[in-house]
Amino acid sequence: MATERHGQIVDPPSAARQAAPGPSILALLAVSTGLAVLILGLVWFVFFHVGA
């Protein structure tokens, strides 16, 4: 339970360490990197590979 001390809200250590569950950062990194590779590959194919 949060308490107020000297005008500041103070949480106990166990409550302060808890985080809201969210998307995995590793999954986000993998998806964004994959999309970047796919888009850059498509741009390369359209602009540099079609004329060959």
PDB file of C-alpha atoms in Angstrom:
ATOM      1  CA  MET A   1       0.000   0.000   0.000  1.00  0.00           C
ATOM      2  CA  ALA A   2       1.407   3.356  -1.002  1.00  0.00           C
ATOM      3  CA  THR A   3       1.863   5.891   1.747  1.00  0.00           C
ATOM      4  CA  GLU A   4       2.623   9.582   1.656  1.00  0.00           C
ATOM      5  CA  ARG A   5       5.725  10.813   3.447  1.00  0.00           C
ATOM      6  CA  HIS A   6       6.947  14.421   3.322  1.00  0.00           C
ATOM      7  CA  GLY A   7       4.672  15.168   0.386  1.00  0.00           C
ATOM      8  CA  GLN A   8       5.946  12.206  -1.702  1.00  0.00           C
ATOM      9  CA  ILE A   9       4.214   8.912  -2.409  1.00  0.00           C
ATOM     10  CA  VAL A  10       6.291   5.994  -1.141  1.00  0.00           C
ATOM     11  CA  ASP A  11       5.713   2.410  -2.311  1.00  0.00           C
ATOM     12  CA  PRO A  12       7.160  -0.661  -0.630  1.00  0.00           C
ATOM     13  CA  PRO A  13       9.953  -2.315  -2.661  1.00  0.00           C
ATOM     14  CA  SER A  14       7.821  -5.258  -3.828  1.00  0.00           C
ATOM     15  CA  ALA A  15       5.128  -2.946  -5.204  1.00  0.00           C
ATOM     16  CA  ALA A  16       7.674  -0.652  -6.843  1.00  0.00           C
ATOM     17  CA  ARG A  17       9.270  -3.559  -8.752  1.00  0.00           C
ATOM     18  CA  GLN A  18       6.020  -4.797 -10.284  1.00  0.00           C
ATOM     19  CA  ALA A  19       5.488  -3.886 -13.917  1.00  0.00           C
ATOM     20  CA  ALA A  20       2.444  -4.068 -16.113  1.00  0.00           C
ATOM     21  CA  PRO A  21       2.621  -6.966 -18.561  1.00  0.00           C
ATOM     22  CA  GLY A  22       3.257  -5.828 -22.100  1.00  0.00           C
ATOM     23  CA  PRO A  23       4.468  -7.116 -25.447  1.00  0.00           C
ATOM     24  CA  SER A  24       7.806  -8.837 -25.489  1.00  0.00           C
ATOM     25  CA  ILE A  25      10.579  -6.480 -26.506  1.00  0.00           C
ATOM     26  CA  LEU A  26      12.373  -9.327 -28.290  1.00  0.00           C
ATOM     27  CA  ALA A  27       9.279 -10.074 -30.386  1.00  0.00           C
ATOM     28  CA  LEU A  28       8.871  -6.392 -31.213  1.00  0.00           C
ATOM     29  CA  LEU A  29      12.528  -6.168 -32.264  1.00  0.00           C
ATOM     30  CA  ALA A  30      12.273  -9.308 -34.407  1.00  0.00           C
ATOM     31  CA  VAL A  31       9.101  -8.177 -36.170  1.00  0.00           C
ATOM     32  CA  SER A  32      10.375  -4.653 -36.845  1.00  0.00           C
ATOM     33  CA  THR A  33      13.739  -5.938 -38.133  1.00  0.00           C
ATOM     34  CA  GLY A  34      11.995  -8.476 -40.359  1.00  0.00           C
ATOM     35  CA  LEU A  35       9.725  -5.794 -41.794  1.00  0.00           C
ATOM     36  CA  ALA A  36      12.694  -3.506 -42.442  1.00  0.00           C
ATOM     37  CA  VAL A  37      14.554  -6.285 -44.275  1.00  0.00           C
ATOM     38  CA  LEU A  38      11.462  -7.152 -46.303  1.00  0.00           C
ATOM     39  CA  ILE A  39      10.812  -3.531 -47.311  1.00  0.00           C
ATOM     40  CA  LEU A  40      14.452  -2.849 -48.183  1.00  0.00           C
ATOM     41  CA  GLY A  41      14.621  -6.087 -50.181  1.00  0.00           C
ATOM     42  CA  LEU A  42      11.504  -5.108 -52.101  1.00  0.00           C
ATOM     43  CA  VAL A  43      12.907  -1.629 -52.820  1.00  0.00           C
ATOM     44  CA  TRP A  44      16.199  -3.160 -54.008  1.00  0.00           C
ATOM     45  CA  PHE A  45      14.382  -5.660 -56.225  1.00  0.00           C
ATOM     46  CA  VAL A  46      12.160  -3.013 -57.820  1.00  0.00           C
ATOM     47  CA  PHE A  47      14.843  -0.401 -58.460  1.00  0.00           C
ATOM     48  CA  PHE A  48      18.014  -2.416 -59.099  1.00  0.00           C
ATOM     49  CA  HIS A  49      17.139  -5.981 -60.068  1.00  0.00           C
ATOM     50  CA  VAL A  50      14.339  -5.589 -62.637  1.00  0.00           C
ATOM     51  CA  GLY A  51      16.569  -4.207 -65.401  1.00  0.00           C
ATOM     52  CA  ALA A  52      19.137  -7.026 -65.150  1.00  0.00           C
TER      53      ALA A  52
END
